[in-house]
Tab-separated table of C-alpha atoms and ligand atoms in Angstrom:
chain	number	residue	atom	x	y	z
A	73	MET	CA	0.000	0.000	0.000
A	74	ALA	CA	1.376	3.470	-0.879
A	75	ALA	CA	2.227	5.770	2.029
A	76	SER	CA	-0.354	8.536	2.357
A	77	ILE	CA	2.417	11.135	2.667
A	78	VAL	CA	5.610	11.209	0.623
A	79	VAL	CA	8.384	13.609	1.586
A	80	PHE	CA	10.791	14.592	-1.191
A	81	GLY	CA	13.723	16.353	0.422
A	82	SER	CA	16.848	16.566	2.506
A	83	LEU	CA	18.494	14.496	5.202
A	84	ASN	CA	21.258	16.155	7.239
A	85	MET	CA	23.264	15.289	10.308
A	86	ASP	CA	22.921	18.292	12.616
A	87	LEU	CA	25.964	19.304	14.642
A	88	MET	CA	24.370	21.530	17.242
A	89	VAL	CA	26.320	23.918	19.455
A	90	ARG	CA	24.644	25.828	22.267
A	91	VAL	CA	26.081	29.339	22.770
A	92	THR	CA	25.248	32.435	24.791
A	93	ARG	CA	25.464	34.487	21.564
A	94	ALA	CA	26.912	34.147	18.049
A	95	PRO	CA	30.694	34.822	18.012
A	96	ARG	CA	32.016	37.930	16.220
A	97	ALA	CA	34.442	37.643	13.270
A	98	GLY	CA	37.861	36.526	14.605
A	99	GLU	CA	36.455	35.705	18.036
A	100	THR	CA	36.766	32.282	19.733
A	101	MET	CA	34.039	31.510	22.226
A	102	ARG	CA	33.358	28.679	24.607
A	103	GLY	CA	30.170	26.754	23.753
A	104	LEU	CA	27.745	25.575	26.432
A	105	GLY	CA	26.935	22.198	24.917
A	106	PHE	CA	27.088	19.995	21.810
A	107	LEU	CA	24.621	17.531	20.279
A	108	THR	CA	24.848	15.374	17.150
A	109	ASN	CA	21.274	14.780	16.018
A	110	PRO	CA	19.476	13.595	12.841
A	111	GLY	CA	17.986	16.547	10.972
A	112	GLY	CA	17.311	17.970	7.532
A	113	LYS	CA	14.066	19.735	6.748
A	114	GLY	CA	12.767	16.831	4.657
A	115	ALA	CA	13.640	14.110	7.159
A	116	ASN	CA	12.352	16.204	10.081
A	117	GLN	CA	8.997	16.649	8.346
A	118	ALA	CA	8.823	12.913	7.613
A	119	VAL	CA	9.501	12.114	11.278
A	120	ALA	CA	6.933	14.676	12.437
A	121	CYS	CA	4.288	13.051	10.206
A	122	ALA	CA	5.223	9.526	11.330
A	123	ARG	CA	5.190	10.404	15.052
A	124	GLN	CA	1.612	11.662	14.580
A	125	GLY	CA	0.637	8.248	13.222
A	126	ALA	CA	0.709	8.945	9.465
A	127	SER	CA	1.975	6.485	6.865
A	128	VAL	CA	5.078	8.187	5.407
A	129	ALA	CA	7.725	7.499	2.770
A	130	MET	CA	10.926	9.502	2.272
A	131	VAL	CA	12.628	10.156	-1.054
A	132	GLY	CA	16.144	11.516	-0.636
A	133	CYS	CA	19.872	10.824	-0.686
A	134	VAL	CA	22.598	10.232	1.872
A	135	GLY	CA	26.335	9.696	1.383
A	136	GLU	CA	28.133	6.378	1.781
A	137	ASP	CA	29.334	7.245	5.273
A	138	ASP	CA	28.439	6.741	8.938
A	139	PHE	CA	26.158	9.804	9.053
A	140	GLY	CA	24.181	8.425	6.096
A	141	GLU	CA	23.657	5.074	7.826
A	142	ALA	CA	22.651	6.788	11.070
A	143	LEU	CA	20.097	9.017	9.291
A	144	ARG	CA	18.541	6.112	7.415
A	145	HIS	CA	18.276	4.065	10.638
A	146	ALA	CA	16.746	6.972	12.537
A	147	LEU	CA	14.003	7.381	9.934
A	148	ALA	CA	13.321	3.646	9.758
A	149	ALA	CA	13.120	3.480	13.566
A	150	ASP	CA	10.304	6.018	13.360
A	151	GLY	CA	8.456	3.846	10.858
A	152	VAL	CA	9.264	5.974	7.797
A	153	ASP	CA	9.609	3.953	4.585
A	154	VAL	CA	13.254	4.465	3.522
A	155	ALA	CA	13.240	2.227	0.420
A	156	ASN	CA	13.814	5.351	-1.708
A	157	VAL	CA	16.528	6.931	0.406
A	158	ARG	CA	19.492	6.284	-1.908
A	159	SER	CA	23.159	6.107	-0.894
A	160	VAL	CA	25.390	8.044	-3.276
A	161	GLU	CA	29.115	8.721	-3.486
A	162	GLY	CA	30.363	11.520	-1.279
A	163	SER	CA	29.319	12.982	2.045
A	164	THR	CA	25.954	13.063	3.732
A	165	GLY	CA	24.452	16.545	4.196
A	166	VAL	CA	25.627	18.287	7.346
A	167	ALA	CA	24.101	21.265	9.150
A	168	VAL	CA	26.038	23.278	11.725
A	169	VAL	CA	23.368	24.645	14.050
A	170	MET	CA	24.150	27.371	16.576
A	171	VAL	CA	21.454	27.831	19.217
A	172	ASP	CA	21.592	30.952	21.408
A	173	ALA	CA	20.290	31.724	24.893
A	174	GLU	CA	16.842	32.622	23.496
A	175	GLY	CA	16.626	29.265	21.705
A	176	GLU	CA	16.961	30.942	18.285
A	177	ASN	CA	19.029	29.032	15.735
A	178	ARG	CA	21.493	30.002	12.997
A	179	ILE	CA	22.118	27.191	10.517
A	180	THR	CA	24.928	26.657	8.000
A	181	LEU	CA	24.149	23.828	5.613
A	182	VAL	CA	26.578	21.781	3.507
A	183	PRO	CA	24.154	19.864	1.241
A	184	GLY	CA	26.465	17.023	0.107
A	185	ALA	CA	24.371	14.049	-1.051
A	186	ASN	CA	21.187	16.141	-1.034
A	187	GLU	CA	22.408	17.611	-4.337
A	188	SER	CA	21.932	14.169	-5.953
A	189	VAL	CA	18.205	13.790	-5.246
A	190	LYS	CA	16.187	13.027	-8.411
A	191	ALA	CA	12.433	13.063	-8.956
A	192	ASP	CA	10.827	10.204	-10.840
A	193	GLY	CA	7.372	8.706	-11.120
A	194	GLU	CA	8.486	5.340	-9.707
A	195	THR	CA	9.444	6.607	-6.267
A	196	LEU	CA	6.687	9.182	-5.767
A	197	ALA	CA	3.292	7.939	-4.587
A	198	GLY	CA	0.803	9.147	-2.003
A	199	GLU	CA	-2.034	11.533	-1.290
A	200	PHE	CA	0.245	14.317	-0.018
A	201	LEU	CA	3.658	15.449	-1.255
A	202	LEU	CA	5.838	17.518	1.108
A	203	LEU	CA	8.568	19.653	-0.471
A	204	GLN	CA	11.250	22.010	0.846
A	205	CYS	CA	14.185	23.749	-0.873
A	206	GLU	CA	17.259	21.865	0.410
A	207	VAL	CA	17.418	19.650	-2.713
A	208	PRO	CA	17.837	20.903	-6.314
A	209	MET	CA	14.980	23.207	-7.310
A	210	SER	CA	14.702	21.607	-10.771
A	211	GLU	CA	13.859	18.289	-9.052
A	212	VAL	CA	11.427	19.973	-6.651
A	213	VAL	CA	9.528	21.311	-9.678
A	214	LEU	CA	9.574	17.882	-11.358
A	215	ALA	CA	8.305	16.153	-8.195
A	216	ALA	CA	5.536	18.728	-7.807
A	217	GLY	CA	4.528	18.245	-11.463
A	218	ILE	CA	4.400	14.450	-11.172
A	219	MET	CA	2.318	14.483	-7.992
A	220	HIS	CA	0.063	17.353	-9.060
A	221	ALA	CA	-0.791	15.405	-12.231
A	222	ARG	CA	-1.683	12.430	-10.013
A	223	GLY	CA	-4.085	14.509	-7.955
A	224	ALA	CA	-1.981	14.621	-4.779
A	225	ILE	CA	-2.031	17.635	-2.447
A	226	VAL	CA	1.320	19.376	-2.936
A	227	VAL	CA	2.683	21.135	0.172
A	228	LEU	CA	5.676	23.460	-0.211
A	229	ASN	CA	7.862	24.841	2.568
A	230	PRO	CA	10.056	27.369	0.690
A	231	ALA	CA	13.039	26.957	3.032
A	232	PRO	CA	15.839	27.918	2.750
A	233	VAL	CA	14.112	30.794	0.998
A	234	CYS	CA	14.869	31.448	-2.660
A	235	GLN	CA	12.941	32.869	-5.597
A	236	LEU	CA	10.607	30.117	-6.791
A	237	PRO	CA	10.334	29.274	-10.514
A	238	ASP	CA	7.076	30.550	-12.049
A	239	GLU	CA	5.962	27.035	-13.036
A	240	LEU	CA	6.133	25.806	-9.420
A	241	TRP	CA	3.510	28.215	-8.059
A	242	SER	CA	0.594	26.674	-9.966
A	243	LEU	CA	1.581	23.144	-8.837
A	244	VAL	CA	1.407	23.941	-5.106
A	245	ASP	CA	-1.788	23.581	-3.052
A	246	ILE	CA	-0.520	24.555	0.408
A	247	ILE	CA	2.477	26.813	1.058
A	248	VAL	CA	3.885	27.126	4.590
A	249	MET	CA	6.315	30.016	5.205
A	250	ASN	CA	7.893	31.652	8.222
A	251	GLU	CA	8.013	35.452	8.415
A	252	ILE	CA	11.386	35.692	6.631
A	253	GLU	CA	10.216	33.492	3.770
A	254	ALA	CA	6.866	35.270	3.436
A	255	ALA	CA	8.587	38.666	3.334
A	256	GLU	CA	11.176	37.537	0.790
A	257	LEU	CA	8.601	35.923	-1.506
A	258	THR	CA	6.169	38.840	-1.441
A	259	GLY	CA	8.428	41.863	-0.943
A	260	LEU	CA	6.008	42.896	1.850
A	261	PRO	CA	6.804	43.493	5.523
A	262	VAL	CA	5.877	40.457	7.651
A	263	SER	CA	6.234	40.985	11.383
A	264	ASP	CA	2.791	40.459	12.937
A	265	PRO	CA	-0.525	38.683	12.263
A	266	ALA	CA	-2.014	41.692	10.440
A	267	ASN	CA	0.726	42.103	7.843
A	268	ALA	CA	1.224	38.303	7.634
A	269	ALA	CA	-2.429	38.053	6.548
A	270	ILE	CA	-1.768	40.554	3.742
A	271	ALA	CA	1.316	38.582	2.634
A	272	ALA	CA	-0.554	35.265	2.801
A	273	SER	CA	-3.391	36.659	0.659
A	274	SER	CA	-0.891	37.982	-1.873
A	275	VAL	CA	0.822	34.567	-2.079
A	276	ARG	CA	-2.541	32.909	-2.763
A	277	GLN	CA	-2.898	35.025	-5.890
A	278	ARG	CA	0.138	33.254	-7.350
A	279	GLY	CA	-1.422	29.758	-7.199
A	280	PRO	CA	-1.582	27.986	-3.826
A	281	SER	CA	-5.164	27.806	-2.549
A	282	THR	CA	-3.899	27.777	1.045
A	283	ALA	CA	-1.118	29.994	2.407
A	284	ILE	CA	0.155	29.680	5.974
A	285	VAL	CA	2.574	32.027	7.740
A	286	THR	CA	4.169	30.807	10.979
A	287	LEU	CA	5.119	33.654	13.307
A	288	GLY	CA	6.811	31.887	16.223
A	289	GLY	CA	5.519	33.354	19.489
A	290	GLN	CA	2.844	35.311	17.573
A	291	GLY	CA	1.141	32.180	16.307
A	292	VAL	CA	0.058	31.241	12.789
A	293	VAL	CA	-1.924	32.975	10.034
A	294	LEU	CA	-3.929	30.831	7.629
A	295	ALA	CA	-5.407	32.177	4.384
A	296	ASP	CA	-7.648	29.973	2.240
A	297	GLU	CA	-10.960	30.115	0.375
A	298	ASP	CA	-12.723	30.728	3.726
A	299	GLY	CA	-10.676	33.893	4.406
A	300	CYS	CA	-7.826	34.722	6.808
A	301	ARG	CA	-7.649	33.446	10.385
A	302	HIS	CA	-5.101	33.967	13.139
A	303	PHE	CA	-4.270	31.136	15.563
A	304	PRO	CA	-2.410	32.274	18.696
A	305	ALA	CA	0.728	30.520	19.951
A	306	MET	CA	0.925	28.767	23.305
A	307	ASP	CA	3.161	30.348	25.932
A	308	VAL	CA	6.137	28.106	26.837
A	309	GLN	CA	9.796	28.376	27.863
A	310	VAL	CA	11.679	28.175	24.540
A	311	VAL	CA	14.827	26.007	24.639
A	312	ASP	CA	15.560	25.466	20.922
A	313	THR	CA	13.464	26.470	17.890
A	314	THR	CA	15.270	24.045	15.531
A	315	ALA	CA	12.748	21.935	13.568
A	316	ALA	CA	9.743	23.825	14.990
A	317	GLY	CA	8.578	24.729	11.481
A	318	ASP	CA	9.164	21.166	10.278
A	319	THR	CA	7.196	19.817	13.232
A	320	PHE	CA	4.321	22.206	12.517
A	321	ILE	CA	4.196	21.095	8.866
A	322	GLY	CA	4.435	17.374	9.638
A	323	ALA	CA	1.779	17.431	12.348
A	324	MET	CA	-0.500	19.638	10.235
A	325	CYS	CA	-0.207	17.317	7.206
A	326	ALA	CA	-0.673	14.184	9.306
A	327	ALA	CA	-3.870	15.716	10.697
A	328	ARG	CA	-5.104	16.588	7.177
A	329	ALA	CA	-4.227	13.071	5.981
A	330	ALA	CA	-6.287	11.736	8.911
A	331	GLY	CA	-9.279	13.765	7.681
A	332	ARG	CA	-9.200	16.723	10.090
A	333	SER	CA	-10.340	20.174	8.927
A	334	MET	CA	-7.715	22.739	7.938
A	335	ASP	CA	-8.308	24.745	11.127
A	336	ALA	CA	-8.022	21.652	13.332
A	337	ALA	CA	-4.871	20.601	11.455
A	338	VAL	CA	-3.261	24.020	12.034
A	339	MET	CA	-4.046	23.733	15.753
A	340	ARG	CA	-2.424	20.265	15.845
A	341	GLY	CA	0.619	21.745	14.120
A	342	ILE	CA	0.865	24.527	16.698
A	343	GLN	CA	0.518	22.088	19.567
A	344	ALA	CA	3.277	19.828	18.199
A	345	ALA	CA	5.622	22.768	17.445
A	346	THR	CA	5.020	24.127	20.950
A	347	ILE	CA	6.285	20.872	22.451
A	348	CYS	CA	9.217	20.820	19.984
A	349	VAL	CA	10.591	24.215	21.071
A	350	THR	CA	10.791	23.125	24.712
A	351	ARG	CA	13.431	20.486	23.844
A	352	PRO	CA	16.889	20.574	22.233
A	353	GLY	CA	17.768	19.173	18.796
A	354	ALA	CA	15.947	18.508	15.533
A	355	GLN	CA	14.403	15.031	15.330
A	356	ALA	CA	15.131	14.548	19.046
A	357	SER	CA	12.636	17.301	19.836
A	358	ILE	CA	9.681	16.213	17.657
A	359	PRO	CA	6.731	14.967	19.751
A	360	TYR	CA	4.819	11.688	19.503
A	361	LEU	CA	1.057	11.384	19.203
A	362	HIS	CA	0.725	10.236	22.828
A	363	GLU	CA	2.248	13.560	23.995
A	364	MET	CA	-0.467	15.626	22.319
A	365	ALA	CA	-3.469	16.885	24.269
A	366	GLY	CA	-6.966	16.176	22.978
A	367	PRO	CA	-8.295	13.454	20.649
B	195	RIB	O1	14.575	23.049	9.817
B	195	RIB	C1	15.622	22.612	10.631
B	195	RIB	C2	16.642	21.891	9.810
B	195	RIB	O2	17.237	22.776	8.907
B	195	RIB	C3	17.788	21.314	10.597
B	195	RIB	O3	17.515	20.021	11.073
B	195	RIB	C4	18.954	21.373	9.618
B	195	RIB	O4	19.392	20.131	9.183
B	195	RIB	C5	18.457	22.228	8.456
B	195	RIB	O5	18.163	21.477	7.361
């Protein structure tokens, strides 16, 4: 049976350093802690879907090295189908993640094997396709085209942000952006729910029927055919925001795949991301279904 959600994207090993603040040029600073943890926006979203009980397959590439093996095992341990995670020559993707005292992260990504990911009709199947921008954009467009033609719901997280090819916009059903991505894609200021709603509405005019802007502590704005709604965030002590957006997307898609309404799915996403930010790491911080409140 095909997985209901297929994630086409990146797998990275995250090398996370906790710091009081980012060092200045030429400065050496003592870090407060170090964690090696499976990450990558694609793999994180796959894990977030799987931990909410969805049936998920991952399409991606790792290198022929220890990090690649560890990433594949981590996904499989979460029940993600890794039959289409290929091993290629060279290094697995690595992300150097610096997390400051406020829990904010700064990420430097070396894509490695992620550059070798290819879209083809054989490996892509499901009701939902989740895309990000850590694999070649030409392949992201191809994957979206294949799955759009098959009637799947195509979900795009335009991260790391870049200008999107014109042909991609009309293939996307749901776009999920943070404030930086929404501002970059629209050229509009995005700093609060009011201006995020304007940006989300403007993005909808380019193709996606649903546009979502995540605003961290200010919650989430959803724009769809029923209008714009703001969903407040929950107040928690933030430890590390890494993978919060990925967790939101995975939990939201898992809820949609389980038949929940868009509003209910957004609330599930917020609840999962709220738990995620209270814990360190990427995949290490993504919650399981049994940790969620409510049915
Ligand atoms: O979204 C968080 C992820 O971005 C990290 O896990 C890191 O690997 C980068 O891809």
